[in-house]
Amino acid sequence: MTSELSRRPQLQHLTAQLDELKARGTHFRLRVLDDVQAPVCTYDGRRVINLASNNYLGLTAHPKLREAAIQAIKDYGVGSGAVRTIAGTMKIHMELEEKIARFKNVEACVVFQSGFTANAGTVSSILGKDDFIISDELNHASIIDGARLSRAKIKVFRHKDMAHAEELLKEVASDPGHKLLITDGVFSMDGDIGPVDKLCDLADKYGAIMMVDDAHASGVLGRNGRGTIDHFHCHGRVDVQVGTLSKAIGSLGGYVCGSRDLIDFLYHRARPFLFSTSHPPSVAATCIAAFDLLETEPERIERLWDNTRYFKAELGRLGFNIGGVTTPASETPITPIIIGDGRQTMDFSRALFDAGVMATGIAFPTVPEGKARIRTIMTSEHTRADLDQALETLDRVSRKLGIRTGA
Ligand SMILES: *Cc1c(COP(=O)(O)O)cnc(C)c1O
């Protein structure tokens, strides 16, 4: 359909860039989910085994979470009506924050609209132009954006390279500016775990603020899904802990945990908190129910790790390159299948979809050039039969396309 707008010259540079993506084979269309986010579901009218969602514990459709949301809508309506600092702080928002703070064993917590805004809003507000951010090269985009908005000087260390991180900390040690040392708890594209304990040692040694973004670790790692700080026994050593409510927790949102003063400061200075409306009460209610489930249904986390171990072992046995040589080996439910070439990766992903497996192709610029991959993510709700069928399909389709990685 050509409209009046598409004939105007103003945005033609965008069209040119899209044409370039198409020429490179990395242009994509959005896949549309017809039913519920689940291990087997329907995208674009096709039934597929879903290896692409972050729904680690299957909570997006859990009956108790649905019930909590419906009850909150009945009791409190569908919207909060304002930003938190004006008139949009509801009792249920406070209840969720207190619950998360207790769960994480910290003084206080503040919930943001998303993990993205939690990171960007926090990093950009706690530092200024005279400060330094020492950041892993594979940290999430929301950290990078927050760092840029802070106007602090950004120093990037090679992925998980502690000697390099220390070198950068040393370089700025005599400068009076504040230093923030920051890592993802779990890296979303490779599925490896950040060396939180070693980074805490460095932060202590150099007096740096320590911050961890635990988006993919929340509900996955640590006791009952308490995250990497718990996994590494680093309680009391991480000044700023970020988590998400959008992945394992099954709903939407992000949170920051730390001292009472950190949270009070964010109330006053974090721009997404100050200038964007708070969650509908149903979202807060859903998340409260989800944290209850982490305690009452820990078998979900066990099933998630059982599936993860099985799927990784089988992928390795089939000869796929699942990292470990050119990229760090995954230690989590995220397992990349490294292909290399962007176009071939996207072709593989499309062919998998046609054969009934949904696994996202990820190419430059999300991952470095030459490191394109299919990313697979386990959930607790995949059955062994789902996994066997997915493995058989991966094997068959990769052979048909002449893709055999790792050999
Ligand atoms: C997904 C993700 C986020 C963003 O979380 P949302 O709640 O989806 O906005 C932040 N950091 C990392 C490492 C993530 O993987």
Coordinates of N, CA, C and O in Angstrom, one line a residue, residues 184-339:
D184 N 26.7 -7.2 33.4 CA 25.5 -8.0 33.4 C 25.7 -9.2 34.2 O 26.9 -9.7 34.3
G185 N 24.7 -9.7 34.9 CA 24.9 -10.9 35.7 C 24.9 -12.1 34.8 O 25.8 -13.0 34.9
V186 N 24.0 -12.1 33.8 CA 24.1 -13.1 32.7 C 24.0 -12.3 31.4 O 23.2 -11.4 31.2
F187 N 24.9 -12.7 30.5 CA 25.0 -12.0 29.2 C 24.0 -12.6 28.3 O 24.0 -13.8 28.0
S188 N 23.2 -11.7 27.7 CA 22.0 -12.2 27.0 C 22.2 -12.9 25.7 O 21.4 -13.7 25.2
M189 N 23.3 -12.6 25.0 CA 23.6 -13.1 23.7 C 24.4 -14.4 23.8 O 24.4 -15.3 22.9
D190 N 25.3 -14.6 24.8 CA 26.1 -15.8 24.9 C 25.7 -16.7 26.0 O 26.1 -17.8 26.1
G191 N 24.9 -16.2 27.0 CA 24.4 -17.0 28.1 C 25.5 -17.3 29.1 O 25.3 -18.2 29.9
D192 N 26.6 -16.6 29.1 CA 27.6 -16.8 30.1 C 27.4 -15.9 31.3 O 26.6 -14.9 31.2
I193 N 28.0 -16.3 32.5 CA 27.7 -15.6 33.7 C 28.8 -14.6 34.0 O 30.0 -14.9 33.8
G194 N 28.5 -13.4 34.4 CA 29.5 -12.3 34.7 C 30.2 -12.7 36.0 O 29.6 -13.3 36.9
P195 N 31.5 -12.4 36.0 CA 32.3 -12.8 37.2 C 32.1 -11.8 38.4 O 33.0 -11.0 38.8
V196 N 30.9 -11.9 38.9 CA 30.4 -10.9 39.9 C 31.4 -10.8 41.1 O 31.7 -9.8 41.6
D197 N 31.8 -12.0 41.6 CA 32.6 -12.1 42.8 C 34.0 -11.4 42.6 O 34.4 -10.6 43.4
K198 N 34.6 -11.6 41.4 CA 35.9 -11.0 41.1 C 35.7 -9.5 40.9 O 36.6 -8.7 41.3
L199 N 34.6 -9.1 40.3 CA 34.4 -7.7 40.1 C 34.2 -7.0 41.4 O 34.6 -5.9 41.6
C200 N 33.5 -7.7 42.4 CA 33.3 -7.1 43.7 C 34.7 -6.9 44.4 O 34.9 -5.9 45.0
D201 N 35.6 -7.8 44.2 CA 36.9 -7.7 44.8 C 37.6 -6.4 44.2 O 38.2 -5.6 45.0
L202 N 37.5 -6.2 42.9 CA 38.1 -5.0 42.2 C 37.4 -3.8 42.7 O 38.0 -2.7 43.0
A203 N 36.1 -3.8 42.8 CA 35.3 -2.6 43.3 C 35.8 -2.2 44.7 O 36.0 -1.0 45.0
D204 N 35.9 -3.2 45.6 CA 36.4 -3.0 46.9 C 37.8 -2.4 46.9 O 38.1 -1.4 47.6
K205 N 38.6 -3.0 46.1 CA 40.1 -2.5 46.1 C 40.2 -1.1 45.6 O 41.0 -0.4 46.1
Y206 N 39.4 -0.7 44.6 CA 39.5 0.6 44.1 C 38.4 1.6 44.5 O 38.3 2.7 44.0
G207 N 37.6 1.2 45.4 CA 36.5 2.1 45.9 C 35.5 2.4 44.9 O 34.9 3.5 44.9
A208 N 35.2 1.5 44.0 CA 34.2 1.8 42.9 C 32.8 1.4 43.4 O 32.7 0.4 44.2
I209 N 31.8 2.1 42.9 CA 30.4 1.6 43.0 C 30.3 0.3 42.2 O 30.7 0.3 41.1
M210 N 29.7 -0.7 42.8 CA 29.5 -1.9 42.1 C 28.0 -2.1 41.7 O 27.1 -2.0 42.5
M211 N 27.8 -2.3 40.4 CA 26.4 -2.5 39.9 C 26.3 -3.7 39.0 O 27.2 -4.0 38.2
V212 N 25.2 -4.5 39.2 CA 25.0 -5.7 38.4 C 23.6 -5.6 37.8 O 22.6 -5.3 38.5
D213 N 23.5 -5.9 36.5 CA 22.2 -6.0 35.9 C 21.9 -7.5 35.7 O 22.4 -8.2 34.9
D214 N 20.9 -7.9 36.6 CA 20.6 -9.3 36.7 C 19.3 -9.7 35.9 O 18.6 -10.7 36.3
A215 N 19.1 -9.1 34.8 CA 17.8 -9.3 34.0 C 17.6 -10.8 33.7 O 16.6 -11.3 34.0
H216 N 18.7 -11.5 33.2 CA 18.5 -12.9 32.8 C 18.8 -13.8 34.0 O 18.7 -15.0 33.8
A217 N 19.2 -13.3 35.1 CA 19.5 -14.2 36.3 C 18.3 -14.2 37.2 O 18.2 -15.1 38.0
S218 N 17.5 -13.1 37.2 CA 16.3 -13.0 38.1 C 15.4 -14.2 37.8 O 14.9 -14.4 36.7
G219 N 15.1 -15.0 38.9 CA 14.3 -16.2 38.8 C 15.0 -17.4 38.2 O 14.3 -18.4 38.0
V220 N 16.2 -17.3 37.9 CA 17.0 -18.3 37.2 C 18.1 -18.9 38.0 O 18.3 -20.0 38.3
L221 N 19.0 -17.9 38.5 CA 20.2 -18.3 39.3 C 20.0 -18.0 40.8 O 19.2 -17.1 41.1
G222 N 20.8 -18.6 41.6 CA 20.7 -18.3 43.0 C 19.5 -19.0 43.7 O 18.7 -19.6 43.0
R223 N 19.5 -19.0 45.1 CA 18.4 -19.7 45.8 C 17.1 -19.1 45.4 O 16.9 -17.9 45.4
N224 N 16.2 -20.0 44.9 CA 14.8 -19.5 44.5 C 14.9 -18.4 43.5 O 14.0 -17.6 43.4
G225 N 16.0 -18.4 42.7 CA 16.0 -17.3 41.6 C 16.4 -16.0 42.1 O 16.0 -15.0 41.5
R226 N 17.2 -15.9 43.2 CA 17.6 -14.6 43.8 C 18.7 -13.9 42.9 O 19.0 -12.7 43.2
G227 N 19.2 -14.6 42.0 CA 20.2 -13.9 41.1 C 21.6 -14.2 41.3 O 22.0 -15.0 42.2
T228 N 22.5 -13.5 40.6 CA 23.9 -13.8 40.6 C 24.6 -13.4 41.9 O 25.6 -14.0 42.4
I229 N 24.0 -12.3 42.6 CA 24.6 -11.9 43.9 C 24.5 -13.0 44.9 O 25.4 -13.3 45.6
D230 N 23.4 -13.7 44.9 CA 23.2 -14.9 45.7 C 24.0 -16.1 45.2 O 24.6 -16.7 46.0
H231 N 24.0 -16.3 44.0 CA 24.8 -17.4 43.3 C 26.3 -17.3 43.8 O 26.9 -18.3 44.1
F232 N 26.8 -16.1 43.8 CA 28.2 -15.9 44.1 C 28.5 -15.5 45.6 O 29.6 -15.2 46.0
H233 N 27.4 -15.5 46.4 CA 27.5 -15.1 47.8 C 28.1 -13.8 48.0 O 29.1 -13.6 48.7
C234 N 27.6 -12.8 47.2 CA 28.2 -11.4 47.2 C 27.2 -10.5 47.9 O 27.2 -9.3 47.6
H235 N 26.4 -11.0 48.9 CA 25.5 -10.1 49.6 C 26.2 -9.0 50.3 O 27.3 -9.2 50.9
G236 N 25.7 -7.8 50.2 CA 26.3 -6.6 50.9 C 27.5 -6.0 50.1 O 28.1 -5.1 50.6
R237 N 27.8 -6.6 49.0 CA 29.0 -6.1 48.2 C 28.6 -5.4 46.9 O 29.4 -4.8 46.2
V238 N 27.3 -5.5 46.5 CA 26.9 -4.9 45.3 C 26.0 -3.7 45.6 O 24.9 -3.9 46.2
D239 N 26.4 -2.5 45.3 CA 25.7 -1.3 45.7 C 24.3 -1.1 45.0 O 23.4 -0.6 45.5
V240 N 24.4 -1.5 43.7 CA 23.2 -1.4 42.9 C 22.8 -2.7 42.1 O 23.6 -3.1 41.3
Q241 N 21.7 -3.3 42.5 CA 21.3 -4.5 41.8 C 20.1 -4.2 41.0 O 19.0 -3.8 41.5
V242 N 20.2 -4.5 39.7 CA 19.0 -4.3 38.8 C 18.4 -5.7 38.4 O 19.2 -6.7 38.2
G243 N 17.1 -5.8 38.4 CA 16.5 -7.0 37.9 C 15.3 -6.7 37.0 O 14.9 -5.5 36.9
T244 N 14.8 -7.7 36.3 CA 13.7 -7.4 35.5 C 12.5 -8.2 35.9 O 12.6 -9.3 36.5
L245 N 11.3 -7.7 35.7 CA 10.1 -8.4 35.9 C 9.5 -8.9 34.6 O 8.4 -9.5 34.6
S246 N 10.2 -8.7 33.5 CA 9.7 -9.0 32.2 C 10.1 -10.4 31.7 O 9.6 -10.8 30.6
K247 N 11.0 -11.0 32.3 CA 11.5 -12.3 31.8 C 11.0 -13.5 32.7 O 9.8 -13.8 32.5
A248 N 11.8 -14.0 33.6 CA 11.3 -15.1 34.4 C 10.0 -14.8 35.2 O 9.2 -15.6 35.4
I249 N 9.9 -13.6 35.6 CA 8.8 -13.2 36.4 C 7.5 -13.1 35.6 O 6.4 -13.2 36.1
G250 N 7.6 -13.0 34.3 CA 6.5 -13.3 33.4 C 5.6 -12.1 33.1 O 4.7 -12.2 32.3
S251 N 6.0 -10.9 33.6 CA 5.1 -9.8 33.4 C 5.8 -8.6 32.7 O 6.3 -8.8 31.6
L252 N 6.0 -7.5 33.4 CA 6.7 -6.3 32.8 C 7.2 -5.5 33.9 O 6.5 -5.2 34.9
G253 N 8.4 -5.0 33.7 CA 9.0 -4.0 34.7 C 10.4 -4.3 35.0 O 11.0 -5.3 34.5
G254 N 11.1 -3.4 35.7 CA 12.4 -3.6 36.1 C 12.5 -3.0 37.5 O 11.7 -2.2 38.0
Y255 N 13.6 -3.4 38.3 CA 13.7 -2.9 39.6 C 15.2 -2.6 40.0 O 16.1 -3.2 39.4
V256 N 15.3 -1.7 40.9 CA 16.7 -1.5 41.5 C 16.6 -1.8 43.0 O 15.7 -1.3 43.6
C257 N 17.6 -2.5 43.5 CA 17.7 -2.8 44.9 C 19.0 -2.2 45.4 O 20.0 -2.3 44.8
G258 N 18.9 -1.7 46.7 CA 20.1 -1.2 47.3 C 19.8 -0.6 48.6 O 18.8 -1.0 49.3
S259 N 20.6 0.4 49.0 CA 20.4 1.1 50.3 C 19.1 2.0 50.2 O 18.7 2.4 49.1
R260 N 18.6 2.4 51.3 CA 17.4 3.3 51.4 C 17.8 4.6 50.7 O 16.9 5.1 50.0
D261 N 19.0 5.1 50.9 CA 19.4 6.4 50.3 C 19.5 6.3 48.8 O 19.1 7.2 48.1
L262 N 20.0 5.2 48.3 CA 20.0 5.0 46.8 C 18.6 5.1 46.2 O 18.4 5.8 45.3
I263 N 17.7 4.4 46.9 CA 16.3 4.3 46.3 C 15.7 5.7 46.5 O 15.0 6.2 45.5
D264 N 15.9 6.4 47.6 CA 15.3 7.7 47.8 C 15.9 8.7 46.8 O 15.2 9.5 46.2
F265 N 17.2 8.6 46.5 CA 17.8 9.4 45.5 C 17.2 9.2 44.1 O 16.9 10.1 43.4
L266 N 16.9 7.9 43.8 CA 16.3 7.6 42.5 C 14.9 8.2 42.4 O 14.5 8.6 41.3
Y267 N 14.2 8.1 43.5 CA 12.8 8.8 43.5 C 13.0 10.3 43.0 O 12.1 10.8 42.4
H268 N 14.1 10.9 43.4 CA 14.2 12.3 43.1 C 14.9 12.6 41.8 O 14.7 13.7 41.3
R269 N 15.7 11.6 41.3 CA 16.5 12.0 40.1 C 16.3 11.1 38.9 O 16.8 11.4 37.8
A270 N 15.8 9.9 39.0 CA 15.8 9.0 37.9 C 14.7 9.4 36.9 O 13.5 9.4 37.3
R271 N 15.0 9.8 35.7 CA 14.1 10.4 34.9 C 12.9 9.6 34.4 O 11.8 10.0 34.4
P272 N 13.1 8.3 34.1 CA 11.9 7.4 33.8 C 10.9 7.3 35.0 O 9.7 7.2 34.8
F273 N 11.4 7.4 36.2 CA 10.6 7.3 37.4 C 9.8 8.6 37.5 O 8.6 8.6 37.8
L274 N 10.5 9.7 37.2 CA 9.9 11.1 37.4 C 8.9 11.5 36.2 O 8.0 12.2 36.4
F275 N 9.2 11.0 35.0 CA 8.5 11.5 33.9 C 7.7 10.5 33.1 O 7.3 10.8 31.9
S276 N 7.5 9.3 33.6 CA 6.8 8.3 32.9 C 5.8 7.6 33.8 O 6.2 7.2 35.0
T277 N 4.6 7.4 33.4 CA 3.6 6.8 34.3 C 3.9 5.4 34.8 O 4.5 4.6 34.2
S278 N 3.5 5.2 36.1 CA 3.8 3.9 36.7 C 2.9 2.8 36.2 O 1.9 3.1 35.5
H279 N 3.2 1.6 36.6 CA 2.5 0.4 36.1 C 1.0 0.4 36.5 O 0.7 0.9 37.6
P280 N 0.2 -0.2 35.6 CA -1.2 -0.5 36.1 C -1.1 -1.4 37.3 O -0.2 -2.2 37.4
P281 N -2.1 -1.3 38.2 CA -2.1 -2.1 39.4 C -2.0 -3.6 39.1 O -1.4 -4.4 39.9
S282 N -2.6 -4.0 38.0 CA -2.6 -5.4 37.6 C -1.2 -6.0 37.4 O -0.9 -7.1 37.7
V283 N -0.3 -5.1 36.9 CA 1.1 -5.6 36.7 C 1.8 -5.8 38.0 O 2.4 -6.8 38.2
A284 N 1.6 -4.9 38.9 CA 2.2 -5.0 40.3 C 1.6 -6.3 41.0 O 2.4 -7.0 41.6
A285 N 0.3 -6.5 40.9 CA -0.3 -7.6 41.5 C 0.3 -8.9 40.9 O 0.6 -9.9 41.6
T286 N 0.4 -9.0 39.6 CA 1.0 -10.1 38.9 C 2.4 -10.4 39.4 O 2.7 -11.6 39.7
C287 N 3.2 -9.4 39.6 CA 4.6 -9.6 40.0 C 4.6 -10.1 41.5 O 5.5 -10.9 41.8
I288 N 3.8 -9.6 42.3 CA 3.7 -10.0 43.7 C 3.4 -11.5 43.7 O 4.1 -12.3 44.4
A289 N 2.5 -11.9 42.9 CA 2.1 -13.4 42.9 C 3.3 -14.2 42.3 O 3.5 -15.3 42.8
A290 N 4.0 -13.6 41.4 CA 5.2 -14.3 40.8 C 6.3 -14.6 41.9 O 6.9 -15.7 42.0
F291 N 6.6 -13.6 42.7 CA 7.6 -13.7 43.8 C 7.1 -14.8 44.8 O 7.9 -15.5 45.3
D292 N 5.8 -14.8 45.0 CA 5.3 -15.9 45.9 C 5.6 -17.3 45.3 O 6.1 -18.2 46.0
L293 N 5.4 -17.4 44.0 CA 5.6 -18.7 43.3 C 7.1 -19.1 43.3 O 7.4 -20.3 43.4
L294 N 8.0 -18.1 43.3 CA 9.5 -18.5 43.3 C 9.7 -19.3 44.6 O 10.6 -20.2 44.7
E295 N 9.0 -18.9 45.7 CA 9.2 -19.6 47.0 C 8.4 -20.9 47.1 O 8.8 -21.9 47.6
T296 N 7.2 -20.9 46.5 CA 6.3 -22.0 46.7 C 6.4 -23.1 45.6 O 6.0 -24.2 45.8
E297 N 6.9 -22.7 44.5 CA 7.1 -23.7 43.4 C 8.5 -23.8 42.9 O 8.8 -23.6 41.7
P298 N 9.5 -24.0 43.8 CA 10.9 -24.0 43.4 C 11.2 -25.1 42.3 O 12.2 -25.1 41.6
E299 N 10.3 -26.1 42.2 CA 10.5 -27.2 41.2 C 10.5 -26.6 39.8 O 11.1 -27.2 38.9
R300 N 9.9 -25.5 39.6 CA 10.0 -24.9 38.2 C 11.5 -24.6 37.9 O 11.9 -24.8 36.8
I301 N 12.2 -24.0 38.8 CA 13.6 -23.7 38.6 C 14.4 -25.0 38.4 O 15.3 -25.0 37.5
E302 N 14.1 -26.0 39.1 CA 14.8 -27.3 38.9 C 14.6 -27.8 37.5 O 15.5 -28.3 36.9
R303 N 13.3 -27.8 37.1 CA 13.0 -28.3 35.8 C 13.7 -27.5 34.7 O 14.1 -28.0 33.7
L304 N 13.7 -26.1 34.9 CA 14.5 -25.3 34.0 C 15.9 -25.7 33.8 O 16.4 -25.8 32.7
W305 N 16.6 -26.0 34.9 CA 18.0 -26.4 34.8 C 18.1 -27.8 34.3 O 19.1 -28.1 33.6
D306 N 17.2 -28.7 34.6 CA 17.2 -30.1 34.0 C 17.1 -30.0 32.5 O 17.9 -30.6 31.7
N307 N 16.2 -29.2 32.0 CA 16.0 -29.0 30.5 C 17.3 -28.4 29.9 O 17.7 -28.8 28.9
T308 N 17.8 -27.4 30.6 CA 19.0 -26.7 30.2 C 20.2 -27.7 30.0 O 20.9 -27.7 28.9
R309 N 20.5 -28.5 31.0 CA 21.6 -29.5 30.9 C 21.4 -30.5 29.8 O 22.3 -30.7 29.0
Y310 N 20.1 -30.9 29.6 CA 19.8 -31.9 28.6 C 20.0 -31.3 27.2 O 20.7 -31.9 26.4
F311 N 19.5 -30.1 27.0 CA 19.5 -29.5 25.7 C 20.9 -29.2 25.2 O 21.3 -29.4 24.1
K312 N 21.7 -28.6 26.2 CA 23.1 -28.3 25.9 C 23.9 -29.5 25.5 O 24.6 -29.5 24.5
A313 N 23.7 -30.6 26.3 CA 24.5 -31.8 26.0 C 24.1 -32.4 24.7 O 25.0 -32.8 23.9
E314 N 22.9 -32.3 24.3 CA 22.4 -32.9 23.0 C 22.9 -32.0 21.9 O 23.3 -32.5 20.8
L315 N 22.9 -30.7 22.0 CA 23.4 -29.8 21.0 C 24.9 -30.1 20.7 O 25.3 -30.1 19.6
G316 N 25.6 -30.2 21.8 CA 27.0 -30.5 21.7 C 27.3 -31.8 21.0 O 28.1 -32.0 20.1
R317 N 26.5 -32.8 21.4 CA 26.6 -34.2 20.8 C 26.3 -34.2 19.3 O 26.9 -34.9 18.5
L318 N 25.4 -33.3 18.9 CA 25.1 -33.2 17.4 C 26.2 -32.4 16.7 O 26.1 -32.3 15.5
G319 N 27.1 -31.8 17.4 CA 28.2 -31.2 16.7 C 28.0 -29.7 16.5 O 28.8 -29.1 15.7
F320 N 27.0 -29.1 17.1 CA 26.8 -27.6 16.9 C 27.9 -26.9 17.7 O 28.3 -27.3 18.8
N321 N 28.3 -25.7 17.2 CA 29.2 -24.8 17.9 C 28.3 -24.0 18.9 O 27.6 -23.1 18.5
I322 N 28.4 -24.4 20.2 CA 27.6 -23.7 21.2 C 28.4 -22.8 22.0 O 28.1 -22.5 23.2
G323 N 29.5 -22.3 21.4 CA 30.4 -21.4 22.1 C 31.5 -22.2 22.9 O 31.5 -23.4 22.9
G324 N 32.4 -21.4 23.5 CA 33.5 -22.1 24.2 C 34.8 -22.1 23.5 O 35.8 -22.2 24.1
V325 N 34.8 -21.8 22.2 CA 36.1 -21.7 21.5 C 36.3 -20.2 21.1 O 37.2 -19.6 21.7
T326 N 35.5 -19.7 20.3 CA 35.6 -18.3 19.9 C 34.8 -17.4 20.8 O 35.1 -16.2 20.9
T327 N 33.8 -17.9 21.5 CA 33.0 -17.2 22.4 C 33.0 -17.9 23.7 O 33.1 -19.1 23.7
P328 N 32.7 -17.3 24.8 CA 32.6 -18.0 26.1 C 31.5 -19.0 26.1 O 30.4 -18.7 25.6
A329 N 31.7 -20.1 26.8 CA 30.7 -21.1 26.8 C 29.5 -20.7 27.7 O 29.7 -20.1 28.7
S330 N 28.3 -21.0 27.2 CA 27.1 -20.6 28.0 C 27.0 -21.5 29.3 O 27.3 -22.7 29.2
E331 N 26.6 -20.9 30.4 CA 26.4 -21.7 31.6 C 25.0 -21.6 32.1 O 24.7 -21.8 33.2
T332 N 24.1 -21.1 31.2 CA 22.7 -20.8 31.6 C 21.7 -21.3 30.6 O 22.1 -21.9 29.6
P333 N 20.4 -21.1 30.9 CA 19.4 -21.6 29.9 C 19.5 -21.0 28.5 O 18.8 -21.4 27.6
I334 N 20.3 -20.0 28.3 CA 20.5 -19.4 27.0 C 21.7 -20.1 26.3 O 22.8 -20.2 26.9
T335 N 21.4 -20.8 25.2 CA 22.5 -21.4 24.5 C 22.5 -20.9 23.0 O 21.6 -21.1 22.3
P336 N 23.6 -20.2 22.7 CA 23.8 -19.8 21.3 C 24.3 -20.9 20.4 O 25.0 -21.8 20.9
I337 N 23.8 -21.0 19.2 CA 24.4 -21.8 18.2 C 25.1 -20.9 17.2 O 24.4 -20.2 16.4
I338 N 26.4 -20.9 17.3 CA 27.2 -19.9 16.5 C 27.2 -20.4 15.0 O 27.7 -21.5 14.8
I339 N 26.8 -19.5 14.1 CA 26.9 -19.8 12.7 C 28.0 -18.9 12.0 O 28.7 -19.4 11.2

